[in-house]
XYZ file of C-alpha atoms in Angstrom:
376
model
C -43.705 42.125 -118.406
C -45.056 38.479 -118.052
C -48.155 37.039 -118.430
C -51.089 36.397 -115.979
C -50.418 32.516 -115.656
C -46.744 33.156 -115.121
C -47.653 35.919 -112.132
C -50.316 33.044 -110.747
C -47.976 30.706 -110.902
C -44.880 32.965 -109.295
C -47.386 33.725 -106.367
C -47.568 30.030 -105.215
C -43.997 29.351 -106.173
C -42.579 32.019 -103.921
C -45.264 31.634 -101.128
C -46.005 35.431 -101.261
C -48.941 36.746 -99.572
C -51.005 37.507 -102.767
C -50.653 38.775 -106.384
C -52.165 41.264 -108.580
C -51.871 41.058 -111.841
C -52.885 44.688 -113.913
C -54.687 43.772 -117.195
C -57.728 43.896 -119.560
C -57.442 40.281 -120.180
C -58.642 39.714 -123.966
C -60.467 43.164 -123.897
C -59.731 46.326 -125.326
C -56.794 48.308 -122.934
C -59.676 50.485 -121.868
C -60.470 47.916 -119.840
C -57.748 47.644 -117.220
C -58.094 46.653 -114.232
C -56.523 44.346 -111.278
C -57.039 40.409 -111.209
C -56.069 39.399 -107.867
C -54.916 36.162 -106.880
C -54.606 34.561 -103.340
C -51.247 32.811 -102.015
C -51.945 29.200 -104.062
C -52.444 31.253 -107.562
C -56.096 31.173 -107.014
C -57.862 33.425 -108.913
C -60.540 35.428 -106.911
C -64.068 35.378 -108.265
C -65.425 38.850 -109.364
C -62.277 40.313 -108.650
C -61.326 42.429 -111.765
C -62.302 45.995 -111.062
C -62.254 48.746 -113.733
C -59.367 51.147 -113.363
C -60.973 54.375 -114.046
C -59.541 58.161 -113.530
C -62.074 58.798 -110.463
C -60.665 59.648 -107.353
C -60.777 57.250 -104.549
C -64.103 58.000 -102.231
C -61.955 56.952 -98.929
C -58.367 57.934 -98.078
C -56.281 54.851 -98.189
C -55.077 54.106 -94.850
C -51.262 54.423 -94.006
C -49.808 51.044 -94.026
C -48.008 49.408 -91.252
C -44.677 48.790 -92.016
C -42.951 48.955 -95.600
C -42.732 46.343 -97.714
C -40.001 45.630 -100.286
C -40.392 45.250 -103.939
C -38.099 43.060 -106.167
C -37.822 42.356 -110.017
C -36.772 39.103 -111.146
C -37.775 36.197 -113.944
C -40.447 34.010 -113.398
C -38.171 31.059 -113.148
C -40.382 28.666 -111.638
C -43.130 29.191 -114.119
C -40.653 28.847 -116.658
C -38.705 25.550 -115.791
C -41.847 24.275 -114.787
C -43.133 23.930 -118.687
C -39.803 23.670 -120.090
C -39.981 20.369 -118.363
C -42.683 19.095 -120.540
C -41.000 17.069 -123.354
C -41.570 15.839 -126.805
C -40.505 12.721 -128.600
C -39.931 14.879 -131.960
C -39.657 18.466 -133.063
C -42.792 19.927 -134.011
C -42.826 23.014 -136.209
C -45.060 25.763 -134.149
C -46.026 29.361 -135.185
C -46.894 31.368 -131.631
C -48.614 34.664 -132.212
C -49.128 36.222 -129.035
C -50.532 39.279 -130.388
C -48.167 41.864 -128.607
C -49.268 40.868 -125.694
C -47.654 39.229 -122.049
C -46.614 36.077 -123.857
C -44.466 37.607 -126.449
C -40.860 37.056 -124.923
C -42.062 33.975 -122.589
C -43.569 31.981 -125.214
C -40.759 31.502 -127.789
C -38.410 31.108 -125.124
C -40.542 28.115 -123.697
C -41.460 26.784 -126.728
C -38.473 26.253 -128.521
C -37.116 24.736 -125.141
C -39.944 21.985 -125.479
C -40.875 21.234 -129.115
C -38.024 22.862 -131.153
C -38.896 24.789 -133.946
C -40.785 28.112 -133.601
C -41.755 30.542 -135.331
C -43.106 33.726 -133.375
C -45.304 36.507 -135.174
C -47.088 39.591 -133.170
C -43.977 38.507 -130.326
C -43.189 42.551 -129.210
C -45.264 43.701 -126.432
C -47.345 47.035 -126.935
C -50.483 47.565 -125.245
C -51.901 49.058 -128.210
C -51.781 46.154 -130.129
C -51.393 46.588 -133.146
C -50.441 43.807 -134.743
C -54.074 42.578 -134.074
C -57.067 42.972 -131.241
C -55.774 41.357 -127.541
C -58.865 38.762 -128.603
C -57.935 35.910 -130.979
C -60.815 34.738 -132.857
C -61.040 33.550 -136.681
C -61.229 36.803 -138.293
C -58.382 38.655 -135.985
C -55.539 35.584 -136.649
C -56.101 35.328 -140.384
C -52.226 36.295 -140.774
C -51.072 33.494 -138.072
C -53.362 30.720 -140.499
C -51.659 32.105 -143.726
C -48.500 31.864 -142.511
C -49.351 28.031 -141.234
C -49.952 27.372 -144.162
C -47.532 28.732 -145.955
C -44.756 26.993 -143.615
C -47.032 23.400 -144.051
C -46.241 23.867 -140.250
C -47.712 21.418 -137.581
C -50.118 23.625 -135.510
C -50.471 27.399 -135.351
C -51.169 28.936 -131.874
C -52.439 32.294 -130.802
C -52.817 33.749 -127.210
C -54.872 36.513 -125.607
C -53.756 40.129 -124.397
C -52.543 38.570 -120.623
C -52.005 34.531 -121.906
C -54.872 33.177 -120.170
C -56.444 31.953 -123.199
C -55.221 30.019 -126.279
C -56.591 29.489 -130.044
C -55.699 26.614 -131.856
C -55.195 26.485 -136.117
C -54.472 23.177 -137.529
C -51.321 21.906 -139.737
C -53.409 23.228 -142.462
C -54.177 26.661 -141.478
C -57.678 25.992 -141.164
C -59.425 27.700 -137.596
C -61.801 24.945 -136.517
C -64.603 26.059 -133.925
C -62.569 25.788 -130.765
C -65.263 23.950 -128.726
C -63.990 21.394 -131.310
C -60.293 21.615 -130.269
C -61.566 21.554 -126.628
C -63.919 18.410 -127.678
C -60.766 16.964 -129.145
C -58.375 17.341 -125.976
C -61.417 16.263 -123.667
C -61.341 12.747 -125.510
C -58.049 12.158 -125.138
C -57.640 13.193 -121.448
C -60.971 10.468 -121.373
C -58.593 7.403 -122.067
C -56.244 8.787 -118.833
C -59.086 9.749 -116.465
C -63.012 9.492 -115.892
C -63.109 12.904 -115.123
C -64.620 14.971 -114.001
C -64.286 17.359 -116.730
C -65.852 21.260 -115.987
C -67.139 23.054 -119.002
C -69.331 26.289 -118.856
C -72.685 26.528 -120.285
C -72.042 27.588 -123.128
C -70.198 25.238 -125.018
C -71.253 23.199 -127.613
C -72.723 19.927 -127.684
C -69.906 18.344 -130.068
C -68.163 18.212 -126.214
C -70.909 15.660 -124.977
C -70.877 13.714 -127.942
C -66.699 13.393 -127.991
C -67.245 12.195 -124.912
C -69.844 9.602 -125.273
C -68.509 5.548 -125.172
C -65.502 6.440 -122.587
C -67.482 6.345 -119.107
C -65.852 9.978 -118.430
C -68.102 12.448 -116.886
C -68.888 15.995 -117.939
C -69.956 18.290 -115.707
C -71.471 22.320 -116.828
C -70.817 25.051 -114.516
C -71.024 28.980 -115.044
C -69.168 30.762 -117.685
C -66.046 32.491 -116.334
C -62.187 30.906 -115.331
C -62.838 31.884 -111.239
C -66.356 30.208 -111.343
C -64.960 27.258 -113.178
C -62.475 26.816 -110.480
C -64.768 26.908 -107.693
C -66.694 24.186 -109.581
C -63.529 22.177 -110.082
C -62.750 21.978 -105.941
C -66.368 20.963 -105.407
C -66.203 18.520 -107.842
C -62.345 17.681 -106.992
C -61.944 18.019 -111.447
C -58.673 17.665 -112.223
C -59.731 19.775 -115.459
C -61.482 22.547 -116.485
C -62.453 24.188 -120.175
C -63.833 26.656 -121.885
C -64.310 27.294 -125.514
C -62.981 30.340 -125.054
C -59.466 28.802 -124.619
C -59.225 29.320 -121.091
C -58.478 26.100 -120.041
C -57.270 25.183 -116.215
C -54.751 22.124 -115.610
C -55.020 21.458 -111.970
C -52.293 18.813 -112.117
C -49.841 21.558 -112.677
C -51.558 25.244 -111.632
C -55.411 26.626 -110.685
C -54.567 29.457 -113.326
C -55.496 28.995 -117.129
C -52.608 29.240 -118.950
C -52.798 29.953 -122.936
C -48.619 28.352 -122.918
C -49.326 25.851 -120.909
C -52.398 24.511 -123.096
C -50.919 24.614 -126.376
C -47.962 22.597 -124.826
C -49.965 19.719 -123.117
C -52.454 19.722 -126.406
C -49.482 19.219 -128.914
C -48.413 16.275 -126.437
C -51.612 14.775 -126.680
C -51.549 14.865 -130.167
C -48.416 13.518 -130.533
C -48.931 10.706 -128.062
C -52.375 9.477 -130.153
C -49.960 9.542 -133.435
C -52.268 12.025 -134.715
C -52.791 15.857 -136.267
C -54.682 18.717 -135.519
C -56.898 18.336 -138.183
C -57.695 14.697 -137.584
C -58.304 15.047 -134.016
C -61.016 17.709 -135.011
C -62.560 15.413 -137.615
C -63.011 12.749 -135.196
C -65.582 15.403 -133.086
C -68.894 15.583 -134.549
C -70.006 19.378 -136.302
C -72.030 21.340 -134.544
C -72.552 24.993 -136.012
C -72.539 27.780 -133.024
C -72.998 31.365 -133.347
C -72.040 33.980 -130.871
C -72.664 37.599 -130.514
C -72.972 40.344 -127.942
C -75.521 42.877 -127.681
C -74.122 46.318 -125.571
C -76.811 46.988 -123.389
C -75.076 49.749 -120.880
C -77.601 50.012 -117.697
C -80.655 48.715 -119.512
C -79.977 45.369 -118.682
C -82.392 46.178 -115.364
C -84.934 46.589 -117.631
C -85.159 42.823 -119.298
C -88.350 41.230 -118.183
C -86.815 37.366 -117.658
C -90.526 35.936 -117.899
C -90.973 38.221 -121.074
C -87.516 36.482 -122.425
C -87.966 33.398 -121.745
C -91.388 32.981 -123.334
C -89.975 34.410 -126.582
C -86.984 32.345 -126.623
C -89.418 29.172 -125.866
C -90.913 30.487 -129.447
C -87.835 30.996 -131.424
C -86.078 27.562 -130.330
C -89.562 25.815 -130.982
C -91.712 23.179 -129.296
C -90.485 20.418 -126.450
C -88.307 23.149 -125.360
C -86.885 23.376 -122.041
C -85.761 26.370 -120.191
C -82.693 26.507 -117.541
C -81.726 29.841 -115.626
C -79.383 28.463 -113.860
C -76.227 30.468 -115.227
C -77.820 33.009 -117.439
C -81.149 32.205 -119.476
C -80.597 29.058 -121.954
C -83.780 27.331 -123.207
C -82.752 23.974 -125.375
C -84.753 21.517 -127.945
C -83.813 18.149 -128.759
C -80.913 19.870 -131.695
C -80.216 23.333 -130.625
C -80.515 25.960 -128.099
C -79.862 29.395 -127.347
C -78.168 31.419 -123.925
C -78.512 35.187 -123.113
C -76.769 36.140 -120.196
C -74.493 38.641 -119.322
C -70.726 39.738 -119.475
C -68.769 39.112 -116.358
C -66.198 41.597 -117.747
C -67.874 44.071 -120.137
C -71.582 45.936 -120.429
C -72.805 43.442 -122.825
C -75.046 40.555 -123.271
C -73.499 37.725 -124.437
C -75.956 35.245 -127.085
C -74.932 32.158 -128.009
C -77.028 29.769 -130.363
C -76.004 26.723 -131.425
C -77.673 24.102 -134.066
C -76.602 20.788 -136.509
C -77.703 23.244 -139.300
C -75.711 26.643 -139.806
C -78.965 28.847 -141.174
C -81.101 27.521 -137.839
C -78.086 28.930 -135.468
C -77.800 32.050 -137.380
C -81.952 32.533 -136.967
C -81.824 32.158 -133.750
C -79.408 34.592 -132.270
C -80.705 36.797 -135.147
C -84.325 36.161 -133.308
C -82.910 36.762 -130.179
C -81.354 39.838 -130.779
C -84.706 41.441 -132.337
C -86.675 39.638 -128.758
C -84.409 41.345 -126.562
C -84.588 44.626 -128.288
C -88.095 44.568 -128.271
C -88.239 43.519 -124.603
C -86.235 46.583 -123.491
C -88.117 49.087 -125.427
C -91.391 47.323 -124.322
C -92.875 46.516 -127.393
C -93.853 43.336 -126.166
């Protein structure tokens, strides 16, 4: 078993045709389903399909001539970070949440920054040692033991290693637009950008980037769609709060490894710490929830929405629909728009005052209830 980034990375490395890579990602295993990437590790946009036990409507047609099938290491992928060195040894606890990265990332790690502890490192698809999804709640074992160790960074991947989540030398979990804020500013004293962020991230990004001339550029939410954005743009760089984060210099693939690795060297090459990088990016308080919403989504009058958001974020608003529905004031704003990978709408609010974020994706939630029972 390796991870998604590794498989991406393989594809390219080997010059094979394609790759296909079977996995839920950071969702639930219910949720298999192929991610296919094209000969330069490319991801293919909208190309996840759900795996279900329905029979195939068409008979498959017989191929033309056999192929051959090989196992092997990922040795590419692997030399290729091992490469990236340190100055010191770091103290790092990986939890990869018995998921794809759990032999990789050890191995890797301890080849780069020395000493590592792994948690959550034996791969089982049921996952128990917590959901394929870090988030603040789901790695409170990984922060203890941070803690605990007074170790330099804690890091956490997703169910396939396409994602990363960052806890600081103190076991705190800062709000990972934060951490992204924080690596944005220092890639700003290397390059002018263009950095690719999706819609949905916070503000605190903008304002860590303020002062250095780099430019920041919002696309759609989604890796594939952020990549597309990237070539047009010819970004070197690519983010999103979810931890998916794309290095072009080295792969078109997010990679949850190879993040945490170029991160830590950051942070070592500013003389800093986790925590003091994040301090240095202004607060912004965002709140995110999803609303399952099966086939009803049909049903949600935009015109209807939009009007009532215009309410609940207050006046001077402005509404954009370009990737989903997000209507902004001068201080906060609020997106609805919907899963690329599960039957949900996703609401994100965001606000300098906690108890204004949390009204307004509470708000929201009631509008778009009301709006698809028609009671407005």
């Amino acid at each position: 078993m390796i991870p998604t980034p590794a498989l991406a990375y393989q594809t390219r490395c080997i010059v094979a045709d394609g790759g296909v890579m079977i996995t839920a990602s950071h969702n639930p295993s219910e949720y298999n389903g192929f991610k296919i990437f094209n000969s330069n590790g490319e991801s293919l946009e909208d190309s996840t399909i759900l795996v279900t036990d329905k029979p195939a409507k068409n008979k498959l047609k017989q191929e033309y001539m056999l192929g051959r099938v090989r196992g092997g290491e990922p040795e590419g992928y692997t030399k290729r970070l091992s490469s990236i060195q340190f100055k010191k040894k770091w103290r790092v606890v990986l939890d990869a949440g018995n998921g794809g990265t759990g032999i990789l990332a050890p191995e890797i790690y301890r080849a780069t920054v020395g000493n590592v502890t792994a948690i959550n490192s034996y791969p089982d698809g049921n996952f128990p040692g917590r959901g394929s999804e870090p988030t603040r709640d789901s790695i409170s074992t990984l922060s203890k033991i941070v803690g605990e160790m007074k170790a330099d960074i804690g890091i956490a991947f997703d169910g396939d290693g396409d994602r990363l989540y960052v806890v600081d030398e103190k076991g705190s979990c800062p709000l990972q637009d934060r951490i992204l804020g924080s690596y944005l500013s220092f890639l700003a004293r290397e390059s002018k950008g263009p950095f690719i962020v999706p819609i949905d991230t916070s503000m605190a990004v903008d304002e860590a980037l303020q002062g250095t001339g780099a430019k920041l550029i919002r696309g759609p939410v989604g890796d594939a769609k952020l990549l597309a954005e990237m070539k047009k743009e010819s970004a070197s760089f690519a983010g999103e709060p979810s931890g998916a984060w794309i290095h072009g210099e080295y792969h078109p693939c997010p990679d949850g490894m190879l993040s945490g690795l170029l991160y830590l060297r950051q942070i070592e090459q500013q003389g800093s710490s986790v925590s003091r990088a994040v301090e240095a990016i202004p607060e912004y308080y965002v709140v995110r929830k999803s609303l399952s919403v099966s086939n009803d989504v049909s049903r949600l009058d935009p015109k209807l929405l939009s009007e009532g958001l215009e309410k609940i974020v207050g006046k001077n608003s402005t509404t954009d629909s370009t990737y989903g529905l997000r209507v902004s004031s001068e201080d906060s704003w609020v997106l609805v728009r919907e899963s690329g990978t599960e039957p949900v709408l996703r609401v994100t609010a965001e606000s300098k005052r906690p108890s204004v974020a949390g009204r307004i994706v509470k708000d929201t939630l009631a509008l778009i209830s009301r709006v698809l029972k028609g009671r407005i």
